[in-house]
Coordinates of C-alpha atoms in Angstrom, one line a residue:
Chain A
X1123 CA -12.4 -12.1 -35.3
X1124 CA -11.0 -8.9 -36.9
X1125 CA -13.7 -7.0 -35.3
X1126 CA -12.9 -8.3 -32.0
X1127 CA -9.3 -7.7 -32.4
X1128 CA -10.2 -4.1 -33.6
X1129 CA -12.2 -3.6 -30.6
X1130 CA -9.6 -5.3 -28.1
X1131 CA -6.7 -3.1 -29.5
X1132 CA -8.8 0.0 -29.3
X1133 CA -9.8 -0.4 -25.7
X1134 CA -6.3 -1.1 -24.7
X1135 CA -5.4 2.3 -26.6
X1136 CA -3.0 0.9 -28.8
X1137 CA -3.2 3.5 -31.6
X1138 CA -2.3 6.1 -28.6
X1139 CA 0.6 3.7 -27.7
X1140 CA 2.0 3.5 -31.3
X1141 CA 2.1 7.3 -31.4
X1142 CA 3.9 7.1 -27.9
X1143 CA 6.3 4.6 -29.4
X1144 CA 7.1 6.7 -32.7
X1145 CA 7.5 9.9 -30.3
X1146 CA 10.0 8.1 -28.3
X1147 CA 11.9 7.0 -31.5
X1148 CA 11.7 10.7 -32.8
X1149 CA 13.1 12.2 -29.7
X1150 CA 15.9 9.8 -29.4
X1151 CA 17.1 9.9 -33.1
X1152 CA 17.1 13.8 -32.4
X1153 CA 18.9 13.5 -29.6
X1154 CA 21.7 11.0 -31.2
X1155 CA 22.4 13.7 -33.6
X1156 CA 23.7 16.0 -30.8
X1157 CA 27.3 15.6 -29.2
X1158 CA 27.1 13.1 -26.1
X1159 CA 30.2 12.1 -24.0
X1160 CA 30.9 8.7 -23.5
X1161 CA 28.4 8.1 -20.2
X1162 CA 25.6 10.0 -22.2
X1163 CA 26.1 8.2 -25.4
X1164 CA 26.0 5.0 -23.7
X1165 CA 23.2 5.6 -21.4
X1166 CA 20.7 7.5 -23.6
X1167 CA 19.4 4.7 -25.6
X1168 CA 18.7 2.7 -22.1
X1169 CA 16.5 5.5 -21.0
X1170 CA 14.5 5.5 -24.3
X1171 CA 14.1 1.6 -24.3
X1172 CA 12.8 2.0 -21.0
X1173 CA 10.1 4.5 -22.2
X1174 CA 9.3 2.0 -24.9
X1175 CA 8.6 -0.7 -22.6
X1176 CA 6.6 1.2 -20.2
X1177 CA 4.4 2.2 -23.3
X1178 CA 4.0 -1.5 -24.0
X1179 CA 3.5 -2.5 -20.4
X1180 CA 1.0 0.2 -19.6
X1181 CA -1.3 -0.5 -22.7
X1182 CA -2.1 -3.7 -20.8
X1183 CA -4.6 -2.2 -18.6
X1184 CA -8.1 -3.3 -19.2
X1185 CA -11.0 -0.7 -18.7
X1186 CA -13.5 -3.7 -18.3
X1187 CA -12.4 -5.4 -15.1
X1188 CA -14.2 -8.5 -14.0
X1189 CA -16.9 -8.9 -16.6
X1190 CA -14.3 -8.9 -19.2
X1191 CA -12.3 -11.5 -17.1
X1192 CA -15.0 -14.0 -17.1
X1193 CA -15.6 -14.4 -20.8
X1194 CA -14.5 -16.9 -23.2
X1195 CA -11.1 -18.3 -24.0
X1196 CA -10.2 -15.8 -26.7
X1197 CA -9.1 -13.1 -24.2
X1198 CA -5.6 -14.5 -23.2
X1199 CA -4.8 -14.7 -26.8
X1200 CA -5.9 -11.0 -27.5
X1201 CA -3.8 -10.1 -24.4
X1202 CA -0.6 -11.9 -25.9
X1203 CA -1.1 -10.6 -29.3
X1204 CA -1.5 -7.3 -28.4
X1205 CA 1.6 -7.3 -26.1
X1206 CA 3.7 -9.0 -29.1
X1207 CA 2.4 -6.5 -31.5
X1208 CA 3.3 -3.6 -29.4
X1209 CA 6.8 -5.2 -28.7
X1210 CA 7.6 -5.7 -32.1
X1211 CA 6.5 -2.3 -33.2
X1212 CA 8.7 -0.7 -30.4
X1213 CA 11.8 -3.0 -31.5
X1214 CA 11.1 -1.5 -35.1
X1215 CA 11.3 2.1 -34.2
X1216 CA 14.1 1.9 -31.9
X1217 CA 15.9 0.1 -34.7
X1218 CA 15.0 2.8 -37.0
X1219 CA 16.9 5.4 -34.7
X1220 CA 19.8 3.7 -35.6
X1221 CA 19.7 4.7 -39.3
X1222 CA 22.3 7.3 -39.9
X1223 CA 22.9 7.6 -36.1
X1224 CA 25.6 6.3 -33.7
X1225 CA 23.4 4.4 -31.6
X1226 CA 25.3 2.8 -28.7
X1227 CA 25.6 -1.0 -28.8
X1228 CA 23.6 -1.2 -32.1
X1229 CA 20.1 -2.4 -33.1
X1230 CA 21.2 -5.9 -31.3
X1231 CA 21.7 -4.4 -28.1
X1232 CA 18.6 -1.9 -28.2
X1233 CA 16.3 -4.7 -29.1
X1234 CA 18.0 -7.1 -26.4
X1235 CA 17.5 -4.7 -23.6
X1236 CA 13.8 -3.6 -24.8
X1237 CA 12.7 -7.2 -24.7
X1238 CA 14.1 -7.8 -21.0
X1239 CA 12.6 -4.3 -20.0
X1240 CA 9.4 -5.1 -21.8
X1241 CA 9.0 -8.7 -19.8
X1242 CA 9.8 -6.9 -16.6
X1243 CA 6.9 -4.3 -17.2
X1244 CA 4.4 -7.2 -18.1
X1245 CA 5.2 -9.0 -15.0
X1246 CA 4.9 -5.8 -13.1
X1247 CA 1.6 -5.2 -14.8
X1248 CA 0.2 -8.5 -14.0
X1249 CA 1.3 -7.9 -10.3
X1250 CA 0.5 -4.3 -9.7
X1251 CA -1.8 -3.1 -12.6
X1252 CA -1.3 -1.4 -16.0
X1253 CA -1.0 1.9 -14.2
X1254 CA 2.0 1.0 -12.3
X1255 CA 3.6 -1.4 -14.8
X1256 CA 6.2 1.3 -15.4
X1257 CA 7.9 0.7 -12.0
X1258 CA 9.8 -2.2 -12.7
X1259 CA 11.4 -1.4 -15.8
X1260 CA 12.3 2.2 -14.6
X1261 CA 13.8 0.6 -11.5
X1262 CA 15.7 -1.8 -13.8
X1263 CA 16.9 0.9 -15.9
X1264 CA 18.5 2.7 -13.0
X1265 CA 20.4 -0.7 -12.2
X1266 CA 21.2 -0.9 -15.7
X1267 CA 22.5 3.0 -16.0
X1268 CA 24.8 2.0 -12.9
X1269 CA 26.2 -1.1 -14.6
X1270 CA 27.0 0.9 -17.9
X1271 CA 28.8 3.4 -15.3
X1272 CA 30.9 0.6 -13.7
X1273 CA 32.3 0.0 -17.2
X1274 CA 34.5 3.1 -16.3
X1275 CA 34.4 2.8 -12.4
X1276 CA 35.1 -0.6 -11.6
X1277 CA 34.3 -3.3 -10.2
X1278 CA 31.9 -3.8 -13.3
X1279 CA 28.7 -5.3 -12.7
X1280 CA 28.9 -8.3 -15.5
X1281 CA 26.3 -10.6 -14.4
X1282 CA 24.0 -11.5 -17.3
X1283 CA 20.9 -10.6 -15.3
X1284 CA 22.0 -7.1 -15.7
X1285 CA 22.0 -7.5 -19.5
X1286 CA 22.1 -3.5 -20.1
X1287 CA 25.9 -3.9 -18.9
X1288 CA 26.6 -6.7 -21.4
X1289 CA 27.9 -6.5 -25.0
X1290 CA 25.2 -6.8 -27.6
X1291 CA 26.6 -10.0 -28.9
X1292 CA 26.6 -11.7 -25.3
X1293 CA 24.6 -14.9 -25.3
X1294 CA 24.3 -15.0 -21.4
X1295 CA 22.3 -11.3 -21.4
X1296 CA 20.1 -12.4 -24.5
X1297 CA 19.1 -15.2 -22.9
X1298 CA 18.2 -13.7 -19.6
X1299 CA 16.4 -10.9 -21.6
X1300 CA 14.5 -13.4 -23.6
X1301 CA 13.6 -15.4 -20.6
X1302 CA 11.9 -12.5 -18.8
X1303 CA 10.4 -11.2 -21.9
X1304 CA 8.5 -14.9 -22.1
X1305 CA 7.7 -14.9 -18.6
X1306 CA 6.1 -11.5 -18.9
X1307 CA 4.2 -12.4 -22.0
X1308 CA 2.8 -15.5 -20.3
X1309 CA 1.9 -13.9 -17.3
X1310 CA 0.0 -11.2 -19.1
X1311 CA -1.9 -13.6 -21.5
X1312 CA -3.1 -15.7 -18.5
X1313 CA -3.5 -13.4 -15.8
X1314 CA -4.0 -10.1 -17.5
X1315 CA -2.9 -6.8 -16.0
X1316 CA -4.3 -6.4 -12.4
X1317 CA -7.2 -4.5 -12.0
X1318 CA -7.2 -1.4 -10.1
X1319 CA -9.5 -1.8 -7.0
X1320 CA -13.1 0.1 -7.3
X1321 CA -13.5 2.9 -5.0
X1322 CA -14.8 2.1 -1.7
X1323 CA -18.4 2.7 -0.9
Chain B
X345 CA -30.3 -26.6 -10.3
X346 CA -28.1 -23.9 -11.9
X347 CA -26.6 -22.7 -8.8
X348 CA -25.6 -25.5 -5.9
X349 CA -23.3 -24.4 -3.5
X350 CA -22.4 -26.3 -0.2
X351 CA -20.5 -24.9 2.6
X352 CA -18.8 -22.1 0.6
X353 CA -16.1 -19.9 2.4
X354 CA -13.9 -17.1 0.9
X355 CA -11.1 -15.5 3.0
X356 CA -9.3 -12.4 2.3
X357 CA -6.4 -12.8 4.6
X358 CA -7.7 -12.8 7.9
X359 CA -11.0 -11.5 7.0
X360 CA -13.8 -14.2 6.2
X361 CA -16.0 -12.5 3.7
X362 CA -18.2 -15.4 3.2
X363 CA -18.5 -18.2 6.1
X364 CA -20.1 -21.5 5.0
X365 CA -23.1 -20.7 2.8
X366 CA -24.9 -23.6 1.4
X367 CA -27.5 -22.6 -1.4
X368 CA -29.4 -23.7 -4.2
X369 CA -31.4 -22.0 -7.2
X370 CA -32.8 -22.8 -10.5
X371 CA -34.5 -20.5 -12.8
X372 CA -36.3 -17.4 -11.5
X373 CA -35.0 -13.9 -9.7
X374 CA -33.1 -14.6 -6.4
X375 CA -32.8 -11.2 -4.4
X376 CA -29.7 -11.0 -2.4
X377 CA -30.3 -8.8 0.7
X378 CA -28.0 -7.7 3.2
X379 CA -26.1 -4.9 4.9
X380 CA -22.8 -3.6 3.8
X381 CA -20.0 -6.1 4.5
X382 CA -22.3 -8.7 4.6
X383 CA -20.6 -10.6 2.0
X384 CA -23.0 -10.4 -0.9
X385 CA -20.3 -9.1 -3.3
X386 CA -17.7 -11.7 -2.6
X387 CA -20.4 -14.2 -2.8
X388 CA -21.4 -13.1 -6.5
X389 CA -17.8 -12.9 -7.5
X390 CA -17.5 -16.6 -6.6
X391 CA -20.7 -17.2 -8.6
X392 CA -19.2 -15.3 -11.4
X393 CA -16.0 -17.6 -11.3
X394 CA -14.1 -14.3 -10.9
X395 CA -12.5 -15.8 -7.6
X396 CA -12.5 -19.2 -6.4
X397 CA -13.8 -20.1 -3.0
X398 CA -11.3 -20.7 -0.2
X399 CA -13.1 -23.8 0.8
X400 CA -16.5 -25.7 -0.1
X401 CA -18.1 -26.9 -3.3
X402 CA -19.7 -24.7 -6.1
X403 CA -21.7 -26.2 -9.2
X404 CA -23.0 -23.8 -11.7
X405 CA -25.2 -24.9 -14.3
X406 CA -24.4 -28.6 -13.7
X407 CA -20.6 -27.8 -13.8
X408 CA -17.6 -27.4 -11.7
X409 CA -15.9 -24.0 -12.3
X410 CA -12.8 -25.5 -10.7
X411 CA -11.9 -27.4 -13.9
X412 CA -11.1 -25.2 -16.6
X413 CA -12.9 -26.6 -19.4
X414 CA -16.2 -26.5 -17.5
X415 CA -15.7 -23.3 -16.3
X416 CA -15.1 -21.8 -19.9
X417 CA -18.5 -23.6 -20.6
X418 CA -20.0 -21.8 -17.8
X419 CA -18.7 -18.3 -18.9
X420 CA -20.2 -18.8 -22.2
X421 CA -23.6 -19.0 -20.6
X422 CA -22.9 -16.4 -18.0
X423 CA -23.8 -12.7 -17.7
X424 CA -22.1 -10.5 -14.8
X425 CA -22.5 -7.1 -13.8
X426 CA -20.1 -5.9 -11.0
X427 CA -20.9 -3.0 -8.5
X428 CA -18.5 -0.6 -10.4
X429 CA -18.8 -0.9 -14.4
X430 CA -15.5 -0.4 -16.2
X431 CA -15.8 0.7 -19.8
X432 CA -13.6 2.3 -22.3
X433 CA -15.0 6.1 -22.9
X434 CA -14.5 6.1 -26.6
X435 CA -16.8 3.0 -27.3
X436 CA -20.2 3.5 -28.4
X437 CA -23.0 1.7 -26.5
X438 CA -23.1 -0.8 -29.5
X439 CA -19.3 -1.0 -29.4
X440 CA -19.3 -1.8 -26.0
X441 CA -21.9 -4.5 -26.1
X442 CA -20.7 -5.9 -29.2
X443 CA -17.0 -6.5 -27.9
X444 CA -18.8 -8.5 -24.8
X445 CA -20.5 -10.5 -27.4
X446 CA -17.7 -11.5 -29.4
X447 CA -15.8 -12.2 -26.2
X448 CA -18.2 -14.6 -25.0
X449 CA -18.2 -16.5 -28.4
X450 CA -21.7 -15.4 -29.8
X451 CA -21.5 -16.7 -33.4
X452 CA -20.3 -13.7 -35.5
X453 CA -23.4 -13.9 -37.7
X454 CA -25.8 -13.5 -34.8
X455 CA -23.5 -10.8 -33.2
X456 CA -25.5 -7.5 -34.9
X457 CA -28.7 -9.0 -33.9
X458 CA -28.0 -10.1 -30.6
X459 CA -26.5 -6.6 -29.6
X460 CA -29.3 -4.9 -30.7
X461 CA -31.9 -6.8 -28.9
X462 CA -29.9 -6.3 -25.6
X463 CA -29.3 -2.6 -26.2
X464 CA -33.3 -2.3 -26.8
X465 CA -34.1 -4.5 -23.6
X466 CA -32.4 -2.1 -21.4
X467 CA -34.1 1.1 -23.1
X468 CA -31.1 2.3 -24.7
X469 CA -32.0 2.0 -28.3
X470 CA -31.8 5.6 -28.8
X471 CA -28.2 6.1 -27.5
X472 CA -26.8 2.9 -29.3
X473 CA -24.6 5.2 -31.2
X474 CA -23.5 7.4 -28.2
X475 CA -20.3 7.3 -26.7
X476 CA -19.8 5.6 -23.1
X477 CA -18.3 9.0 -21.8
X478 CA -21.7 10.9 -22.6
X479 CA -24.0 8.6 -20.9
X480 CA -25.4 9.5 -17.3
X481 CA -24.9 6.9 -14.5
X482 CA -28.2 5.3 -14.7
X483 CA -27.6 4.8 -18.7
X484 CA -24.3 3.4 -17.7
X485 CA -25.9 0.7 -15.4
X486 CA -28.1 -0.1 -18.5
X487 CA -25.4 -0.5 -20.8
X488 CA -23.7 -2.9 -18.2
X489 CA -26.6 -4.9 -18.0
X490 CA -26.6 -5.0 -21.9
X491 CA -23.3 -6.7 -22.0
X492 CA -24.3 -9.1 -19.4
X493 CA -27.5 -10.3 -21.2
X494 CA -26.2 -10.2 -24.9
X495 CA -25.2 -13.8 -25.0
X496 CA -28.8 -14.8 -23.5
X497 CA -27.1 -16.4 -20.4
X498 CA -28.7 -18.9 -18.2
X499 CA -27.1 -17.6 -15.4
X500 CA -27.3 -13.8 -14.9
X501 CA -25.6 -12.2 -11.7
X502 CA -26.3 -8.5 -11.0
X503 CA -24.4 -6.3 -8.2
X504 CA -26.5 -3.4 -7.0
X505 CA -28.0 -3.0 -10.6
X506 CA -30.3 -0.4 -9.5
X507 CA -27.8 2.0 -7.9
X508 CA -28.0 5.2 -10.3
X509 CA -31.5 4.4 -11.9
X510 CA -34.4 6.9 -11.4
X511 CA -37.8 5.4 -10.2
X512 CA -39.1 5.0 -13.6
X513 CA -36.0 3.2 -14.8
X514 CA -36.3 1.1 -12.1
X515 CA -39.8 -0.1 -12.5
X516 CA -38.8 -0.6 -16.1
X517 CA -35.8 -2.9 -14.8
X518 CA -37.9 -4.9 -12.3
X519 CA -40.1 -5.8 -15.4
X520 CA -36.8 -6.9 -17.4
X521 CA -35.8 -9.0 -14.3
X522 CA -39.2 -10.8 -14.1
X523 CA -38.7 -11.4 -17.9
X524 CA -35.1 -12.7 -17.8
X525 CA -36.2 -14.7 -14.6
X526 CA -38.6 -16.7 -16.8
X527 CA -35.7 -18.7 -18.5
X528 CA -32.5 -18.0 -16.5
X529 CA -31.4 -17.9 -13.0
X530 CA -31.1 -14.3 -12.1
X531 CA -29.1 -13.4 -8.8
X532 CA -29.6 -9.5 -7.7
X533 CA -27.6 -8.1 -5.0
X534 CA -29.1 -5.0 -3.7
X535 CA -29.9 -2.8 -0.6
X536 CA -33.1 -1.8 -2.0
X537 CA -35.7 -3.9 -0.4
X538 CA -38.5 -2.8 -2.4
X539 CA -36.7 -4.0 -5.6
X540 CA -36.7 -7.5 -4.2
X541 CA -40.2 -7.7 -3.1
X542 CA -41.5 -6.4 -6.7
X543 CA -39.3 -8.4 -8.7
X544 CA -37.8 -11.5 -6.9
X545 CA -39.5 -14.9 -6.4
X546 CA -36.9 -15.8 -3.8
X547 CA -34.7 -14.1 -1.1
X548 CA -31.9 -14.6 0.6
X549 CA -30.6 -12.4 3.0
X550 CA -26.8 -12.5 4.2
X551 CA -25.2 -11.0 7.3
X552 CA -21.7 -11.6 8.7
X553 CA -20.8 -13.9 5.7
X554 CA -23.8 -16.2 6.3
X555 CA -27.2 -16.7 4.7
X556 CA -29.5 -16.0 7.6
X557 CA -32.8 -16.3 5.9
X558 CA -33.9 -17.9 2.4
X559 CA -37.3 -17.8 1.4
X560 CA -40.1 -15.9 -0.4
X561 CA -40.6 -12.2 0.0
X562 CA -44.0 -13.3 1.7
X563 CA -42.0 -15.3 4.2
X564 CA -39.7 -12.7 4.9
X565 CA -42.5 -10.4 5.3
X566 CA -44.4 -12.6 7.8
X567 CA -41.2 -12.7 10.0
X568 CA -41.7 -9.1 10.8
X569 CA -45.5 -9.2 11.6
X570 CA -46.4 -8.1 15.1
X571 CA -42.8 -7.0 15.7
X572 CA -41.5 -3.6 16.6
X573 CA -38.4 -3.7 14.1
X574 CA -37.3 -0.8 12.2
X575 CA -38.9 -0.2 8.7
X576 CA -41.5 1.8 6.7
X577 CA -42.7 -1.2 4.8
X578 CA -43.8 -4.9 6.1
X579 CA -40.7 -6.3 4.0
X580 CA -38.2 -4.0 5.4
X581 CA -39.6 -4.9 9.2
X582 CA -39.0 -8.5 8.3
X583 CA -35.5 -7.8 7.1
X584 CA -34.9 -5.9 10.3
X585 CA -36.5 -8.7 12.5
X586 CA -34.5 -11.4 10.7
X587 CA -31.1 -9.3 11.2
X588 CA -31.8 -8.7 14.7
X589 CA -32.7 -12.2 15.6
X590 CA -29.2 -13.4 13.8
X591 CA -27.2 -11.0 15.5
X592 CA -28.9 -11.8 19.0

């Protein structure tokens, strides 16, 4: 089983994904040491949370296509384990950026936003494929940036469904984010990322 | 019968790719011939349990692929090579085949031997440690076949397996097909009529989503005798004759 997990993680380019997550965290950590106005300080972490979520979602792409889909029952568990492992890694590196810096909203907010964005990315991967999995997190992040902007220029967007605009200790936002993550994990485990259609001819 | 399908159809939107196919097959090599767009790939994908039929009944290896538990049992005994093989470029040939062996639940203790046997059978023994990205098109096809046979399948589905193989490799591949057909049901989709004549005991000819001929290569050849249909070889003339009759 260990060998199978190793080969599966390699085929999903998980080492490269981990390096990308670490890169995101280092850049965010360095950026947080600079001086930002209120907008920038609030919105900057969301951009990096989006980048991390996109990395997790893109790593769901399978290079093997149909032959892999028609193998045994181990594949859904491998997909789930890969997504969970990368999400935990992303949460860990984002939490680490809060050490010695002023991460807006704190670690709780960062992890909540990451969870929901990752869920959106996984759903997008199941629907559109791994290569296009970044579309949903990026689109949602734009909405989130706007929600943060409306905290100064009302009327403020306060729906729990737009969790980046909610405080870190808000239960409604956390629930919405968690539900989306669970939906994404289930979708990616059962269906996997949609395969890119083969070239015509 | 390892394949038993009744009045199977498959639609993609408004397009009916497979339009009421009834067919059965036991052990042996079945060649699936037909022009582009005839429905061969859609039929193979249904047989591979990749996609379900829109209507009709499919039974594979005496099981119903529409039932999850039975589908899993079918998949453990199935090998499938699609028209366009996907692979991870940094895997070696052995890692590629080993990954599929483990996914197909080959017992861990048997995996090294099963992988080595599959790689040798397709003639890639000397490339076992080569990265997939360094292989030629023909070698990639053979690696794809190796992953399909690593679990010693009872049902083997090959979509255009000889594309990219040189004449020598094709001759060797036909021998492998005949060998595999001794115990398994092998369905080979191909455009190459000569492959069917040399390696297949049965041939099914598809056109417009339907099977318009099912018989032996000799019977297909006989259909073209005394006709002026296009073709350089007797089997090609039989192929052209049956297609012309089906379309008239």
